[in-house]
mmCIF file of C-alpha atoms and ligand atoms in Angstrom:
data_model
loop_
_atom_site.group_PDB
_atom_site.id
_atom_site.type_symbol
_atom_site.label_atom_id
_atom_site.label_comp_id
_atom_site.label_asym_id
_atom_site.label_seq_id
_atom_site.Cartn_x
_atom_site.Cartn_y
_atom_site.Cartn_z
ATOM 1 C CA MET A 1 75.108 91.933 94.537
ATOM 2 C CA THR A 2 75.004 88.679 96.461
ATOM 3 C CA GLU A 3 74.907 88.813 100.221
ATOM 4 C CA ARG A 4 78.532 87.693 100.505
ATOM 5 C CA LYS A 5 79.651 90.253 97.941
ATOM 6 C CA ASP A 6 77.835 92.973 99.902
ATOM 7 C CA GLU A 7 79.508 91.849 103.088
ATOM 8 C CA LEU A 8 83.003 91.745 101.587
ATOM 9 C CA ALA A 9 82.483 95.099 99.850
ATOM 10 C CA GLY A 10 81.441 96.669 103.165
ATOM 11 C CA ASN A 11 84.410 95.182 105.030
ATOM 12 C CA LEU A 12 86.830 96.213 102.290
ATOM 13 C CA ALA A 13 85.494 99.769 102.408
ATOM 14 C CA LYS A 14 86.101 99.900 106.172
ATOM 15 C CA VAL A 15 89.651 98.580 105.819
ATOM 16 C CA GLU A 16 90.285 101.026 102.989
ATOM 17 C CA GLU A 17 89.077 103.847 105.244
ATOM 18 C CA ARG A 18 91.429 102.709 108.016
ATOM 19 C CA ILE A 19 94.416 102.557 105.664
ATOM 20 C CA ALA A 20 93.576 105.965 104.191
ATOM 21 C CA ALA A 21 93.216 107.523 107.656
ATOM 22 C CA ALA A 22 96.499 105.941 108.797
ATOM 23 C CA CYS A 23 98.240 107.356 105.710
ATOM 24 C CA VAL A 24 96.881 110.838 106.438
ATOM 25 C CA ALA A 25 97.995 110.576 110.080
ATOM 26 C CA ALA A 26 101.477 109.497 108.976
ATOM 27 C CA GLY A 27 101.765 112.102 106.220
ATOM 28 C CA ARG A 28 102.075 109.348 103.627
ATOM 29 C CA LYS A 29 100.445 108.989 100.224
ATOM 30 C CA ARG A 30 97.779 106.289 99.983
ATOM 31 C CA GLU A 31 99.620 104.755 96.993
ATOM 32 C CA GLU A 32 102.593 103.983 99.230
ATOM 33 C CA VAL A 33 100.644 101.208 100.966
ATOM 34 C CA THR A 34 99.423 98.052 99.230
ATOM 35 C CA LEU A 35 96.631 95.976 100.735
ATOM 36 C CA ILE A 36 97.139 92.223 100.659
ATOM 37 C CA VAL A 37 94.009 90.303 101.624
ATOM 38 C CA VAL A 38 94.801 87.093 103.507
ATOM 39 C CA THR A 39 92.258 84.584 102.203
ATOM 40 C CA LYS A 40 93.443 81.539 104.188
ATOM 41 C CA THR A 41 90.643 79.129 105.218
ATOM 42 C CA TYR A 42 88.160 80.955 102.928
ATOM 43 C CA PRO A 43 86.968 79.447 99.644
ATOM 44 C CA ALA A 44 88.006 80.251 96.095
ATOM 45 C CA SER A 45 84.560 81.820 95.583
ATOM 46 C CA ASP A 46 85.552 84.558 98.065
ATOM 47 C CA VAL A 47 88.827 85.132 96.207
ATOM 48 C CA ARG A 48 86.808 85.555 93.014
ATOM 49 C CA ILE A 49 84.503 88.104 94.682
ATOM 50 C CA LEU A 50 87.487 90.021 96.076
ATOM 51 C CA SER A 51 88.990 90.153 92.610
ATOM 52 C CA GLU A 52 85.704 91.549 91.253
ATOM 53 C CA LEU A 53 85.833 94.153 94.021
ATOM 54 C CA GLY A 54 89.257 95.296 92.870
ATOM 55 C CA VAL A 55 91.610 93.391 95.186
ATOM 56 C CA ARG A 56 94.853 92.579 93.375
ATOM 57 C CA HIS A 57 96.965 90.930 96.086
ATOM 58 C CA VAL A 58 95.974 87.861 98.082
ATOM 59 C CA ALA A 59 97.914 85.750 100.585
ATOM 60 C CA GLU A 60 97.758 82.184 101.831
ATOM 61 C CA ASN A 61 99.672 80.352 104.544
ATOM 62 C CA LYS A 62 99.170 76.638 103.885
ATOM 63 C CA ASP A 63 100.053 74.962 100.623
ATOM 64 C CA GLN A 64 97.372 72.279 100.843
ATOM 65 C CA ASP A 65 94.651 74.989 100.937
ATOM 66 C CA ALA A 66 96.388 77.441 98.662
ATOM 67 C CA ALA A 67 97.335 75.204 95.741
ATOM 68 C CA PRO A 68 93.792 74.167 94.685
ATOM 69 C CA LYS A 69 92.456 77.684 95.364
ATOM 70 C CA ALA A 70 95.132 79.308 93.219
ATOM 71 C CA ALA A 71 94.427 76.774 90.463
ATOM 72 C CA GLU A 72 90.705 77.588 90.570
ATOM 73 C CA CYS A 73 91.505 81.306 90.392
ATOM 74 C CA SER A 74 94.285 81.186 87.794
ATOM 75 C CA ASP A 75 92.178 83.252 85.362
ATOM 76 C CA LEU A 76 92.103 86.224 87.775
ATOM 77 C CA PRO A 77 94.578 89.146 87.669
ATOM 78 C CA LEU A 78 95.946 88.416 91.147
ATOM 79 C CA THR A 79 99.366 88.441 92.743
ATOM 80 C CA TRP A 80 99.681 85.499 95.162
ATOM 81 C CA HIS A 81 101.735 85.853 98.333
ATOM 82 C CA PHE A 82 102.756 82.909 100.492
ATOM 83 C CA VAL A 83 103.004 84.003 104.133
ATOM 84 C CA GLY A 84 103.145 80.760 106.156
ATOM 85 C CA GLN A 85 105.964 78.701 107.567
ATOM 86 C CA LEU A 86 107.199 76.718 104.600
ATOM 87 C CA GLN A 87 108.648 73.221 104.641
ATOM 88 C CA THR A 88 111.051 72.407 101.824
ATOM 89 C CA ASN A 89 108.904 69.469 100.666
ATOM 90 C CA LYS A 90 106.088 71.927 99.830
ATOM 91 C CA VAL A 91 108.274 74.283 97.815
ATOM 92 C CA ARG A 92 107.768 72.469 94.547
ATOM 93 C CA SER A 93 104.040 73.121 94.760
ATOM 94 C CA VAL A 94 104.271 76.681 96.136
ATOM 95 C CA VAL A 95 106.521 78.003 93.354
ATOM 96 C CA GLY A 96 103.835 76.904 90.894
ATOM 97 C CA TYR A 97 101.482 79.702 91.987
ATOM 98 C CA ALA A 98 103.213 82.047 94.451
ATOM 99 C CA ASP A 99 104.537 85.271 92.992
ATOM 100 C CA VAL A 100 106.072 86.260 96.321
ATOM 101 C CA VAL A 101 107.144 84.111 99.275
ATOM 102 C CA GLN A 102 107.152 86.331 102.371
ATOM 103 C CA SER A 103 108.398 83.706 104.826
ATOM 104 C CA VAL A 104 111.981 83.067 103.722
ATOM 105 C CA ASP A 105 113.891 82.388 106.934
ATOM 106 C CA ARG A 106 116.666 79.857 106.352
ATOM 107 C CA SER A 107 119.285 78.954 103.777
ATOM 108 C CA LYS A 108 117.861 75.479 103.083
ATOM 109 C CA LEU A 109 114.611 77.131 102.044
ATOM 110 C CA VAL A 110 116.429 79.536 99.711
ATOM 111 C CA THR A 111 118.147 76.601 97.993
ATOM 112 C CA ALA A 112 114.854 74.718 97.599
ATOM 113 C CA LEU A 113 112.968 77.796 96.324
ATOM 114 C CA SER A 114 115.692 78.542 93.802
ATOM 115 C CA ARG A 115 115.706 74.995 92.481
ATOM 116 C CA GLY A 116 111.888 74.977 92.289
ATOM 117 C CA ALA A 117 111.639 78.371 90.597
ATOM 118 C CA VAL A 118 114.205 77.408 87.965
ATOM 119 C CA ARG A 119 112.367 74.137 87.341
ATOM 120 C CA VAL A 120 109.056 75.874 86.574
ATOM 121 C CA GLU A 121 110.821 78.789 84.854
ATOM 122 C CA ARG A 122 109.312 81.445 87.091
ATOM 123 C CA GLU A 123 110.861 84.288 89.043
ATOM 124 C CA VAL A 124 109.762 84.194 92.663
ATOM 125 C CA GLY A 125 109.972 87.312 94.825
ATOM 126 C CA CYS A 126 111.342 86.713 98.319
ATOM 127 C CA LEU A 127 110.827 88.593 101.560
ATOM 128 C CA ILE A 128 112.999 87.644 104.468
ATOM 129 C CA GLN A 129 110.786 87.034 107.474
ATOM 130 C CA VAL A 130 112.300 88.682 110.522
ATOM 131 C CA ALA A 131 111.641 87.298 114.014
ATOM 132 C CA LEU A 132 111.801 90.121 116.528
ATOM 133 C CA ASP A 133 111.279 87.641 119.386
ATOM 134 C CA ALA A 134 114.282 85.462 118.608
ATOM 135 C CA GLY A 135 117.707 85.549 120.166
ATOM 136 C CA GLU A 136 120.471 86.707 117.845
ATOM 137 C CA ARG A 137 120.878 84.258 114.947
ATOM 138 C CA GLU A 138 118.056 82.017 116.149
ATOM 139 C CA ARG A 139 114.630 81.495 114.618
ATOM 140 C CA GLY A 140 111.350 82.817 116.002
ATOM 141 C CA GLU A 141 108.456 80.962 117.563
ATOM 142 C CA ARG A 142 106.328 81.549 114.464
ATOM 143 C CA GLY A 143 109.137 81.358 111.922
ATOM 144 C CA GLY A 144 111.480 84.116 110.873
ATOM 145 C CA VAL A 145 115.167 84.719 111.239
ATOM 146 C CA ALA A 146 116.683 86.917 113.950
ATOM 147 C CA PRO A 147 117.915 90.321 112.717
ATOM 148 C CA GLY A 148 121.516 89.091 112.808
ATOM 149 C CA GLY A 149 120.752 86.533 110.113
ATOM 150 C CA ILE A 150 119.162 88.882 107.543
ATOM 151 C CA GLU A 151 122.305 89.882 105.671
ATOM 152 C CA GLU A 152 123.492 86.362 104.997
ATOM 153 C CA LEU A 153 120.065 85.261 103.729
ATOM 154 C CA ALA A 154 119.719 88.408 101.609
ATOM 155 C CA ASP A 155 123.021 87.681 99.889
ATOM 156 C CA LEU A 156 121.992 84.057 99.305
ATOM 157 C CA VAL A 157 118.654 85.079 97.733
ATOM 158 C CA THR A 158 120.378 87.661 95.537
ATOM 159 C CA GLU A 159 122.771 85.048 94.171
ATOM 160 C CA ALA A 160 120.115 82.349 93.736
ATOM 161 C CA PRO A 161 118.829 81.733 90.198
ATOM 162 C CA GLY A 162 115.064 82.176 89.852
ATOM 163 C CA LEU A 163 114.726 84.317 92.983
ATOM 164 C CA ARG A 164 114.392 88.081 93.477
ATOM 165 C CA LEU A 165 115.031 89.790 96.796
ATOM 166 C CA ASP A 166 112.025 92.058 97.462
ATOM 167 C CA GLY A 167 112.435 93.064 101.120
ATOM 168 C CA LEU A 168 111.415 92.174 104.660
ATOM 169 C CA MET A 169 108.346 90.868 106.477
ATOM 170 C CA THR A 170 107.446 90.486 110.125
ATOM 171 C CA VAL A 171 104.592 89.468 112.393
ATOM 172 C CA ALA A 172 104.277 91.508 115.600
ATOM 173 C CA PRO A 173 105.761 89.275 118.316
ATOM 174 C CA LEU A 174 103.647 87.899 121.169
ATOM 175 C CA THR A 175 106.667 87.387 123.419
ATOM 176 C CA GLY A 176 109.953 89.123 124.176
ATOM 177 C CA GLU A 177 110.789 92.819 124.369
ATOM 178 C CA TYR A 178 108.332 93.786 121.579
ATOM 179 C CA ALA A 179 105.295 91.939 122.962
ATOM 180 C CA GLY A 180 102.347 94.372 122.931
ATOM 181 C CA ARG A 181 104.543 97.092 121.355
ATOM 182 C CA GLU A 182 103.525 96.817 117.716
ATOM 183 C CA LEU A 183 104.654 100.295 116.686
ATOM 184 C CA ALA A 184 108.116 99.763 118.211
ATOM 185 C CA ALA A 185 108.354 96.353 116.516
ATOM 186 C CA PHE A 186 107.444 97.780 113.111
ATOM 187 C CA GLU A 187 109.832 100.713 113.555
ATOM 188 C CA ARG A 188 112.590 98.206 114.266
ATOM 189 C CA LEU A 189 111.666 96.386 111.046
ATOM 190 C CA MET A 190 111.921 99.710 109.156
ATOM 191 C CA ASP A 191 115.420 100.287 110.565
ATOM 192 C CA LEU A 192 116.405 96.806 109.427
ATOM 193 C CA SER A 193 114.943 97.596 105.995
ATOM 194 C CA THR A 194 117.037 100.775 105.807
ATOM 195 C CA ASP A 195 120.148 98.692 106.560
ATOM 196 C CA LEU A 196 119.173 96.079 103.974
ATOM 197 C CA ARG A 197 118.588 98.676 101.249
ATOM 198 C CA ARG A 198 122.147 99.985 101.592
ATOM 199 C CA ALA A 199 123.385 96.792 99.932
ATOM 200 C CA HIS A 200 120.137 95.883 98.111
ATOM 201 C CA PRO A 201 118.398 99.123 97.058
ATOM 202 C CA ALA A 202 115.637 97.375 95.106
ATOM 203 C CA ALA A 203 114.555 95.287 98.102
ATOM 204 C CA ASN A 204 112.186 97.992 99.303
ATOM 205 C CA MET A 205 109.089 96.026 100.327
ATOM 206 C CA VAL A 206 108.229 96.157 104.023
ATOM 207 C CA SER A 207 105.365 93.812 104.880
ATOM 208 C CA ALA A 208 103.930 94.381 108.352
ATOM 209 C CA GLY A 209 100.591 94.831 110.031
ATOM 210 C CA MET A 210 97.460 92.697 110.130
ATOM 211 C CA SER A 211 93.789 93.399 110.985
ATOM 212 C CA ALA A 212 94.571 94.460 114.550
ATOM 213 C CA ASP A 213 97.678 96.570 113.948
ATOM 214 C CA LEU A 214 97.632 97.897 110.401
ATOM 215 C CA GLU A 215 97.597 101.511 111.659
ATOM 216 C CA GLN A 216 100.861 100.981 113.542
ATOM 217 C CA ALA A 217 102.409 99.369 110.465
ATOM 218 C CA VAL A 218 101.413 102.291 108.228
ATOM 219 C CA ALA A 219 102.712 104.735 110.861
ATOM 220 C CA ALA A 220 106.076 102.946 110.915
ATOM 221 C CA GLY A 221 106.377 103.006 107.112
ATOM 222 C CA ALA A 222 105.171 99.606 105.924
ATOM 223 C CA THR A 223 104.632 99.293 102.165
ATOM 224 C CA HIS A 224 102.349 96.249 102.444
ATOM 225 C CA VAL A 225 99.721 95.313 105.049
ATOM 226 C CA ARG A 226 98.301 91.774 105.284
ATOM 227 C CA VAL A 227 94.667 91.824 106.331
ATOM 228 C CA GLY A 228 92.499 88.732 106.818
ATOM 229 C CA THR A 229 89.819 88.880 109.508
ATOM 230 C CA ALA A 230 88.825 92.514 108.952
ATOM 231 C CA VAL A 231 87.912 91.738 105.333
ATOM 232 C CA LEU A 232 86.681 88.140 105.403
ATOM 233 C CA GLY A 233 85.436 87.734 108.973
ATOM 234 C CA VAL A 234 86.657 85.653 111.882
ATOM 235 C CA ARG A 235 88.132 82.470 110.468
ATOM 236 C CA PRO A 236 85.924 79.362 110.808
ATOM 237 C CA ARG A 237 88.937 77.266 111.844
ATOM 238 C CA LEU A 238 92.527 77.735 112.873
ATOM 239 C CA GLY A 239 94.857 78.968 110.199
HETATM 240 C C1 PLP B 1 96.631 85.176 109.047
HETATM 241 C C2 PLP B 1 97.769 86.066 108.776
HETATM 242 C C3 PLP B 1 97.570 87.443 108.571
HETATM 243 C C4 PLP B 1 96.213 88.113 108.683
HETATM 244 O O1 PLP B 1 95.808 88.137 110.012
HETATM 245 P P1 PLP B 1 94.410 88.828 110.446
HETATM 246 O O2 PLP B 1 94.576 89.059 111.888
HETATM 247 O O3 PLP B 1 93.336 87.854 110.113
HETATM 248 O O4 PLP B 1 94.282 90.076 109.666
HETATM 249 C C5 PLP B 1 98.688 88.217 108.281
HETATM 250 N N1 PLP B 1 99.919 87.686 108.194
HETATM 251 C C6 PLP B 1 100.147 86.371 108.380
HETATM 252 C C7 PLP B 1 101.543 85.864 108.270
HETATM 253 C C8 PLP B 1 99.091 85.523 108.679
HETATM 254 O O5 PLP B 1 99.335 84.217 108.873
#
């Protein structure tokens, strides 16, 4: 193995151990939680190594980095998640490689994603990003719609050609009533997911938890954790 492959294999094993332990602690089966490795700012060569090591889900947050990387890795059996704030002028590019967009937070974006997905004849999975630090019906500091806006967006996605409603996503808030209370934040997301599934039973993905708080996410019931730093190392630049 190369040095980098050794390093990533070791990190992956540690993350796997953490997820497994969190599942045991929560009385959940390991298969209930899917690891998504967030490869933002890291090169396509790392994505290739991760694929060789058995990773099947990767995530990116900036189209200008993600698009060439996804193109370089198009031969790999990977599911690509887009997790960053998304401007409508980038949608055309993103729907070319993203299987799931986890950051759907406004109706204009739904319209653009639908048009783009139809154009390239792909079905794009959508998670509604929930901002737990926003006032009712507002948007969060780091994107996301307030809980009061979920239902309307969910209905829009469901009716939009080319799109599939998969569930909800959140990032633990740094401000507001949930600041520093990751478990409470993720439990709130689970309650919102339960509400959503009454009208949309197939939308059962719950994406929560990153390197620092994946245990809390698994404890709350997350189906997907998004882990960057703990697998790839501290990012060389902001992203
Ligand atoms: C970067 C990022 C992650 C991963 O964060 P780490 O702390 O590096 O694990 C997860 N989710 C989103 C939306 C991100 O932008």
